[in-house]
Short mmCIF file of C-alpha atoms and ligand atoms in Angstrom, two decimals:
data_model
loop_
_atom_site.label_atom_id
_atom_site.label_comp_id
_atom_site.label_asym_id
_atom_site.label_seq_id
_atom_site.Cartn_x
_atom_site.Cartn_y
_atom_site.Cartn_z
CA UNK A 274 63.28 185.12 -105.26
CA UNK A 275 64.28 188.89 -104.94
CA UNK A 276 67.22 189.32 -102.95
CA UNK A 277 67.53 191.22 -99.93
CA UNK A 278 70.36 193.07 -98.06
CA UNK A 279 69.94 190.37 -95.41
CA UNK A 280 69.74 187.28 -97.71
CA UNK A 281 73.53 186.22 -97.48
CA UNK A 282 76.36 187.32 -94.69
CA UNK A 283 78.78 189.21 -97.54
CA UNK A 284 79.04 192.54 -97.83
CA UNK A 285 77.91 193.25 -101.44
CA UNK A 286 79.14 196.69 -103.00
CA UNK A 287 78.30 197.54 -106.44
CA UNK A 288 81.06 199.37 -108.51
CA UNK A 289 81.69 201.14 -111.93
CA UNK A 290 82.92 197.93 -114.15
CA UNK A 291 84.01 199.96 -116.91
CA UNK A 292 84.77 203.63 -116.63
CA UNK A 293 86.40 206.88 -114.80
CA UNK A 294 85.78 205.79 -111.14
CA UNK A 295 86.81 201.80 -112.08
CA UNK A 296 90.49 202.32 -111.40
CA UNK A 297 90.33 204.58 -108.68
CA UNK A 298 87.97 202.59 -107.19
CA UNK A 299 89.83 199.50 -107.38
CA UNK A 300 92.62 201.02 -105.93
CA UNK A 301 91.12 202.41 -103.33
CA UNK A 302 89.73 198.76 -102.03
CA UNK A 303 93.19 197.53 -102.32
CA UNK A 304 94.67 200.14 -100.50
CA UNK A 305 92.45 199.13 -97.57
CA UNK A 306 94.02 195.32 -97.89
CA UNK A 307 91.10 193.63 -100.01
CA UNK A 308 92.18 191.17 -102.73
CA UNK A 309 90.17 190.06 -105.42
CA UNK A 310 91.19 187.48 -108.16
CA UNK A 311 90.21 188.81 -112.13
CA UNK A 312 87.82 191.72 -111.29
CA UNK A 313 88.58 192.30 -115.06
CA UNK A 314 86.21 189.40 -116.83
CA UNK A 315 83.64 188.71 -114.11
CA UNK A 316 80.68 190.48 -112.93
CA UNK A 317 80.00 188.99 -109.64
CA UNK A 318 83.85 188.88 -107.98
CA UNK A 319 84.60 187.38 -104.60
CA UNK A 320 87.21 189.07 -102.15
CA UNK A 321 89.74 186.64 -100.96
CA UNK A 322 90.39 188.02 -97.35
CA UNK A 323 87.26 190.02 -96.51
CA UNK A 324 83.65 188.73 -97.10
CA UNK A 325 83.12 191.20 -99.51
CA UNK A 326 82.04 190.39 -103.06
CA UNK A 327 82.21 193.32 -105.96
CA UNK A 328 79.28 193.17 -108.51
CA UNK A 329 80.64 194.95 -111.70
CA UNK A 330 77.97 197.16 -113.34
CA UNK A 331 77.23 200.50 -115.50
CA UNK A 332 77.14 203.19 -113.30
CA UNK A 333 73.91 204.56 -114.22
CA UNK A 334 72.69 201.30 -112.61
CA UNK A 335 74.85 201.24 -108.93
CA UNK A 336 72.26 203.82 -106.98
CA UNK A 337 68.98 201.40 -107.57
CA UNK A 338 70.52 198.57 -107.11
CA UNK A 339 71.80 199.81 -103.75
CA UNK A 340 68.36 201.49 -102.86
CA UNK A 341 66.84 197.81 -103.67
CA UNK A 342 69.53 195.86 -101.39
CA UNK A 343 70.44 193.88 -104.43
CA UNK A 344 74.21 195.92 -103.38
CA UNK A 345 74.35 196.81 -99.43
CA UNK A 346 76.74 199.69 -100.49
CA UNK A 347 78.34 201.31 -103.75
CA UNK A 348 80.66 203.62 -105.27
CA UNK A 349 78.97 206.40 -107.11
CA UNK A 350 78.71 210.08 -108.27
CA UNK A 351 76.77 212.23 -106.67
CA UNK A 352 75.21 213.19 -110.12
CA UNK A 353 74.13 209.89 -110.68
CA UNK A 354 72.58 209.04 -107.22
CA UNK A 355 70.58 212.35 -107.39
CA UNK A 356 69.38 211.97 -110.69
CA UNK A 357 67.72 208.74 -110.14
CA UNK A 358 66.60 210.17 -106.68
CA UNK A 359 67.61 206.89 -105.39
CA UNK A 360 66.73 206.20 -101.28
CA UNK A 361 69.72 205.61 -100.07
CA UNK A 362 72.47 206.88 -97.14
CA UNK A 363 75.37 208.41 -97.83
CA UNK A 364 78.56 207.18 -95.54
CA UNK A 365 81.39 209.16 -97.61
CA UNK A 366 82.28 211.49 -99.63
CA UNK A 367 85.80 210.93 -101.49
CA UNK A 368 87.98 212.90 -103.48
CA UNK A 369 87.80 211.62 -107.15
CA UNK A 370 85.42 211.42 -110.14
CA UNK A 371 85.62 214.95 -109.36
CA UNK A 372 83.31 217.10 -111.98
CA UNK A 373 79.68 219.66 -111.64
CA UNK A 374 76.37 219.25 -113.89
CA UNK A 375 76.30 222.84 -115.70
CA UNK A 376 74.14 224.25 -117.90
CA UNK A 377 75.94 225.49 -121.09
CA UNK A 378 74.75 227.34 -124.23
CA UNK A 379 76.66 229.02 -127.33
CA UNK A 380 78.76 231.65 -126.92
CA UNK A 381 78.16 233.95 -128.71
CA UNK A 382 74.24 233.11 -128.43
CA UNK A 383 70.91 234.65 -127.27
CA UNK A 384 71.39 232.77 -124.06
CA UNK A 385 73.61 234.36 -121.30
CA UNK A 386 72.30 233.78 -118.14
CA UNK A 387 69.80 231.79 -116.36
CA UNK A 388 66.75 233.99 -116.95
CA UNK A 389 66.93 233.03 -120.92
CA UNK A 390 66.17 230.16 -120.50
CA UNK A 391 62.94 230.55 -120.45
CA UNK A 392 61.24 228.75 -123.82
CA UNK A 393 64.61 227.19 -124.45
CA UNK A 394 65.45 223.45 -125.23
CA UNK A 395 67.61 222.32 -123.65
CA UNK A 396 69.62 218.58 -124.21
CA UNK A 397 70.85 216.23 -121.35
CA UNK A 398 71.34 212.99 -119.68
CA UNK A 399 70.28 214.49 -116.21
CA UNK A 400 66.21 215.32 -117.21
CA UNK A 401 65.41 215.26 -113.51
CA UNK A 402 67.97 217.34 -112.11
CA UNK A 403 67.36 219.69 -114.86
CA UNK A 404 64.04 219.88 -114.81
CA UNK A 405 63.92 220.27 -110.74
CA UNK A 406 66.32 223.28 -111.51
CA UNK A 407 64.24 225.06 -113.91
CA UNK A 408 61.24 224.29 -111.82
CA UNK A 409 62.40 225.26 -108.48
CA UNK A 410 63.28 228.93 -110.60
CA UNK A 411 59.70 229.08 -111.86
CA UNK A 412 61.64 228.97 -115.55
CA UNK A 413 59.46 227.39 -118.71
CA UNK A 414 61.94 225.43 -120.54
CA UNK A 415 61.72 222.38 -122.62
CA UNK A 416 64.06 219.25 -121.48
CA UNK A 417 65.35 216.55 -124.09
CA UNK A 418 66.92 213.60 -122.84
CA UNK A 419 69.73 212.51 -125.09
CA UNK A 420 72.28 209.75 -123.84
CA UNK A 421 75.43 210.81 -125.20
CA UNK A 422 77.54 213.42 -127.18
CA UNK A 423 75.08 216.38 -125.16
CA UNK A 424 77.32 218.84 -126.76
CA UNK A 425 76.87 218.62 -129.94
CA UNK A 426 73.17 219.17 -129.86
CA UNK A 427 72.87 222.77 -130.41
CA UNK A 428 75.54 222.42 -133.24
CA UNK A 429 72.86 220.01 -134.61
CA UNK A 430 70.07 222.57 -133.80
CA UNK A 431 68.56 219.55 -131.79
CA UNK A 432 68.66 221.98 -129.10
CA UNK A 433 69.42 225.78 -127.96
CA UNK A 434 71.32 224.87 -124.32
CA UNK A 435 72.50 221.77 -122.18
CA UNK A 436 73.16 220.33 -119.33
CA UNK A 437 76.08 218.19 -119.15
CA UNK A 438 79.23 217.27 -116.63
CA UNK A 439 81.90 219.60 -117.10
CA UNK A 440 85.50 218.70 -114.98
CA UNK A 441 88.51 220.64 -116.83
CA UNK A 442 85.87 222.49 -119.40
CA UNK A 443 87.58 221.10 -122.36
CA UNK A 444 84.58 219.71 -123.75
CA UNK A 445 82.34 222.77 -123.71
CA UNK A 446 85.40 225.08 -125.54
CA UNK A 447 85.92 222.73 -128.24
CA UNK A 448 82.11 222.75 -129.15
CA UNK A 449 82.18 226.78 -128.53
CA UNK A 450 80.13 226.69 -125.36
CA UNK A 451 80.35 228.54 -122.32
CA UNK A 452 79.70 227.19 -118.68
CA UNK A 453 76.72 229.15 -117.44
CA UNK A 454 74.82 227.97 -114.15
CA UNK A 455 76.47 224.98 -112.07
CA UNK A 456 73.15 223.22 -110.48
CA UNK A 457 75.15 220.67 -109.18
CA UNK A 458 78.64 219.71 -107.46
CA UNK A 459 79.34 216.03 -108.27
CA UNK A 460 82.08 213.76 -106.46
CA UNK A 461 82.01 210.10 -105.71
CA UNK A 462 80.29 208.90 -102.47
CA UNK A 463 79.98 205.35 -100.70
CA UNK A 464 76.29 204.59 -100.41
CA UNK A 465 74.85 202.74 -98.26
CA UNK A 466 71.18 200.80 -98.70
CA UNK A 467 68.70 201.95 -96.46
CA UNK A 468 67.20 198.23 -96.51
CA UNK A 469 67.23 196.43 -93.16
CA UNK A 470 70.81 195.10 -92.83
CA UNK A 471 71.08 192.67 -90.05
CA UNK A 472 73.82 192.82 -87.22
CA UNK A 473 76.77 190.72 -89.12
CA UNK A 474 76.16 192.99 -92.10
CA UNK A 475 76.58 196.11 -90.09
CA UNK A 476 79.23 194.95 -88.05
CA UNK A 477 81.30 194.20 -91.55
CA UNK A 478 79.92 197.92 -92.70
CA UNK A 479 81.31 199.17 -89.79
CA UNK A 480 85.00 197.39 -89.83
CA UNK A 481 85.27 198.48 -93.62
CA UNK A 482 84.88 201.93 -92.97
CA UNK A 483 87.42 201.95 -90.07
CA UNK A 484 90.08 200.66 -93.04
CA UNK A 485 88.72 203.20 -95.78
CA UNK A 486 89.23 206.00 -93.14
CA UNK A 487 92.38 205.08 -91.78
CA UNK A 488 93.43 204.59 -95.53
CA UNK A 489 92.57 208.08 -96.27
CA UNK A 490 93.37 209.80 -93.15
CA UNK A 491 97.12 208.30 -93.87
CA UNK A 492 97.04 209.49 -97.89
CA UNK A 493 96.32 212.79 -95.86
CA UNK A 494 98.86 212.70 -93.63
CA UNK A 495 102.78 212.42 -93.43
CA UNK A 496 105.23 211.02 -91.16
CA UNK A 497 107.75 213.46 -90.34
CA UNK A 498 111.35 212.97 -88.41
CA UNK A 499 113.79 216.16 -87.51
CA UNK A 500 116.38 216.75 -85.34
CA UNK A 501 115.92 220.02 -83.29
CA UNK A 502 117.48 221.83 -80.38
CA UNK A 503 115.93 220.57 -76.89
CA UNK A 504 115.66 224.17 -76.14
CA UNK A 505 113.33 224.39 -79.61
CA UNK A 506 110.89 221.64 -78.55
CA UNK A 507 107.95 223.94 -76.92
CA UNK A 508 108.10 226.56 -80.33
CA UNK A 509 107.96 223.23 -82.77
CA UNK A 510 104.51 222.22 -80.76
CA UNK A 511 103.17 225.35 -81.63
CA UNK A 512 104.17 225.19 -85.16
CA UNK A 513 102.45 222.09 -85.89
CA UNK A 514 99.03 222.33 -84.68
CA UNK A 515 97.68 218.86 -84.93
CA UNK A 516 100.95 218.30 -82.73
CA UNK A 517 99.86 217.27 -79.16
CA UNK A 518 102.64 214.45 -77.65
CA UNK A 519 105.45 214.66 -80.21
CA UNK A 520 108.05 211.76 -80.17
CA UNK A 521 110.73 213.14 -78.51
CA UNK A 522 113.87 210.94 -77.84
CA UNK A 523 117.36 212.34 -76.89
CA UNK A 524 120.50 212.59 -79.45
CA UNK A 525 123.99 211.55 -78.73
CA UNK A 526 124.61 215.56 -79.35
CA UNK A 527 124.37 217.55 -76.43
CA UNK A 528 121.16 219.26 -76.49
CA UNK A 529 119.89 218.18 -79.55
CA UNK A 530 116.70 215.81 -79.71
CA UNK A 531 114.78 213.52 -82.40
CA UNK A 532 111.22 214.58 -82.92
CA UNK A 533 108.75 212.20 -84.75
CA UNK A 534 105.35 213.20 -85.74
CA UNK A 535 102.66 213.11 -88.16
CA UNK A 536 101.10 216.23 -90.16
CA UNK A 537 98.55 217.07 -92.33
CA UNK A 538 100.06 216.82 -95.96
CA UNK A 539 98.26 220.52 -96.60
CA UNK A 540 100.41 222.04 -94.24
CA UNK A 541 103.59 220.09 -95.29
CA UNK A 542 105.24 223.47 -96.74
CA UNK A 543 104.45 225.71 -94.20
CA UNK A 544 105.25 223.90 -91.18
CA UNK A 545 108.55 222.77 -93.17
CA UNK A 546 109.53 226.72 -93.64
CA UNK A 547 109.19 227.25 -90.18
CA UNK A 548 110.79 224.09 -88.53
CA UNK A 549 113.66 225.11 -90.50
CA UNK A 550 113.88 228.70 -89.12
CA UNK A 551 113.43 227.31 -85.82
CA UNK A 552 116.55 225.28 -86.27
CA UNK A 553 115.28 221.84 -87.36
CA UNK A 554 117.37 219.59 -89.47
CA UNK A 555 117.69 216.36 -91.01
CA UNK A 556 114.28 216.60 -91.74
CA UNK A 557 112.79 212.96 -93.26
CA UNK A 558 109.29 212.59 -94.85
CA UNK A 559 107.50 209.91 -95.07
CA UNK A 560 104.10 208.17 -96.09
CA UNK A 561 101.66 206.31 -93.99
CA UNK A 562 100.22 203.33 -95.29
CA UNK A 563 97.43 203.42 -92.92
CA UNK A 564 96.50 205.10 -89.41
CA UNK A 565 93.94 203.78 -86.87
CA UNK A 566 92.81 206.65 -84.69
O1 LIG B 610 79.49 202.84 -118.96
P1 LIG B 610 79.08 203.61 -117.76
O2 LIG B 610 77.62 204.03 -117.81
O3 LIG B 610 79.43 202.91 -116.49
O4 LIG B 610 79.99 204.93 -117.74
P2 LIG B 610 79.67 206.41 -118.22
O5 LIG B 610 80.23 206.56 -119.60
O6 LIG B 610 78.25 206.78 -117.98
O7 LIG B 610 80.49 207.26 -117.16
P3 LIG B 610 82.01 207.73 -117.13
O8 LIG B 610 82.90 206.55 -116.90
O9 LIG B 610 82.35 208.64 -118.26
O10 LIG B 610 81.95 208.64 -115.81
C1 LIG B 610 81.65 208.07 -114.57
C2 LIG B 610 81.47 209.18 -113.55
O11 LIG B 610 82.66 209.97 -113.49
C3 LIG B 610 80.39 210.19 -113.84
O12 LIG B 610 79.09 209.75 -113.51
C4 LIG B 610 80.82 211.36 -112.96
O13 LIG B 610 80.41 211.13 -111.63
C5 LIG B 610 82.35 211.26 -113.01
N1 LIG B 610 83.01 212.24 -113.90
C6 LIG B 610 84.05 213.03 -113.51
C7 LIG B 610 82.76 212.49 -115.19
C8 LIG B 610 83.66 213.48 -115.60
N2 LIG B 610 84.46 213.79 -114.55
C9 LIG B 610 83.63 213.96 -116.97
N3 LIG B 610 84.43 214.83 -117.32
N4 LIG B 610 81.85 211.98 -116.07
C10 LIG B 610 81.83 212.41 -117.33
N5 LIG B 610 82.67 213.37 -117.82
C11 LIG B 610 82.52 213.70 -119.28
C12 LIG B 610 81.34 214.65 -119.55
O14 LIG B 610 80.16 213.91 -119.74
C13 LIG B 610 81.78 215.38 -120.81
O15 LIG B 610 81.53 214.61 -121.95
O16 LIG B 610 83.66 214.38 -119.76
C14 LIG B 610 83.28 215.45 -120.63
C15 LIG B 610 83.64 216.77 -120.00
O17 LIG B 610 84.95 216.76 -119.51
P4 LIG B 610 85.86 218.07 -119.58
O18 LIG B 610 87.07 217.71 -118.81
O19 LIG B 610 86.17 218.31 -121.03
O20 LIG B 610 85.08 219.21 -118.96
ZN1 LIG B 611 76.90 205.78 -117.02
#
């Protein structure tokens, strides 16, 4: 009997089992407090203190097996949920696995923009994306699927462009291709199945994204302690804007207070600068392991 997203009370979330999102993954699940026991050498892996179990699996698979509620949620590029046009909702977006689906061609070739392409083969593991490009342009072109290696292929004359994932752009220099057309920006999301879960499931949905954002509101954040002059309190406010009710507690030194706070860790240098030249001192940093808001 097929399994659906209501057949059993654990949360079920698919993840890469071998590959660039694995570790990042992982660690991302045990930054939110989950504990697993040999993720390494089994496929189906049960949480120990959250009724969660992982199923291991090729990424290429994660988005249908999410859209069929074999997986009530899963970690997985953009690029790969959108190529397989897979019916599913997407909770988050997070920041890693990174990387854009490009189109590419020689450099020194006949092919230097997106208008000639037209009549052109082009090689790739995303056909649909691809070919929805091309399409939605009104361009002619001819799409090969290959599975791996895309840029060698006009090297081997298999074709005269591709599409591939670019992140640093190594790839394409050291096969003497240049980055022409992004057609897609690519970074890994939590899906979500957009089968009928029933109450317990959503309930556990719910609880584990309270602990994935706190997690990454925190890795966003820092904890910051200064002294300051009392007389200095109302200017600090205004230099740290997500400041509202600071931690202020008196110092043995006349006129001289403790302020404790949390900032955003883009404006860390900034704000530092100018708490300094507003006579801050003694200024600690630290991180957050987690923040319920
Ligand atoms: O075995 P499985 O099917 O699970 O893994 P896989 O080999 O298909 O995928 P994997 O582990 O290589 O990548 C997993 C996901 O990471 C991808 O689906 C993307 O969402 C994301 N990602 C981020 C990348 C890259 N960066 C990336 N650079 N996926 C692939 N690449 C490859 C790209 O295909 C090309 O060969 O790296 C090369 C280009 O890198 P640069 O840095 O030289 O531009
Ligand atoms: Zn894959």
């Amino acid at each position: 009997m097929q399994r659906t997203a209501d057949s059993n009370t654990s949360l079920r979330i698919a993840i890469q089992k071998s590959g660039r999102l694995t570790d990042k993954t992982i660690d991302l699940l045990k930054g939110i407090g989950l504990r697993f026991d040999d993720y390494k050498r089994n496929l189906l892996v049960k949480c120990r203190n959250f009724d969660v179990e992982l199923l291991l699996i090729r990424d290429d698979d994660i988005p249908e097996y999410v859209q069929d509620g074999v997986c009530d949620l899963g970690f997985v590029g953009a690029n790969e949920t959108q190529e397989k046009g897979a019916d599913v909702t997407v909770l988050r977006g997070l920041d890693y696995g990174v990387c854009r689906l490009s189109l590419a061609a020689r450099k020194d070739g006949d092919i230097q923009s997106v208008n000639d392409f037209e009549g052109k083969t082009i090689a790739t593991s995303y056909p649909k994306l691809t070919r929805d490009f091309f399409e939605e342009k009104d361009i002619n072109t001819d799409v090969v699927t290959i599975s791996g290696a895309v840029e060698i292929a006009p090297r081997l004359e298999v074709a005269d462009a591709i599409c591939d994932i670019v992140s640093t752009g190594n790839t394409l220099k050291a096969n003497g291709l240049q980055e022409l057309v992004t057609i897609l920006e690519s970074e890994t999301e939590l899906i979500q199945t957009n089968k009928k879960l029933s109450p317990g499931k959503k309930k556990l949905i719910d609880k584990f994204l309270q602990r994935m954002d706190g997690h990454q509101q925190a890795e966003r954040s820092r904890y910051i302690m200064m002294n300051a002059p009392q007389d200095s309190v109302q200017k600090i406010k205004e230099i740290i804007p997500s400041l509202k009710s600071p931690t202020v507690m008196p110092l043995a030194d006349n006129g001289m207070v403790a302020i404790h706070t949390v900032i955003p860790i883009d404006e860390f240098w900034v704000v530092m600068e100018r708490l300094k030249a507003e006579g801050a001192s003694g200024i600690v940093i630290l991180p957050i392991e987690s923040m319920i808001l």
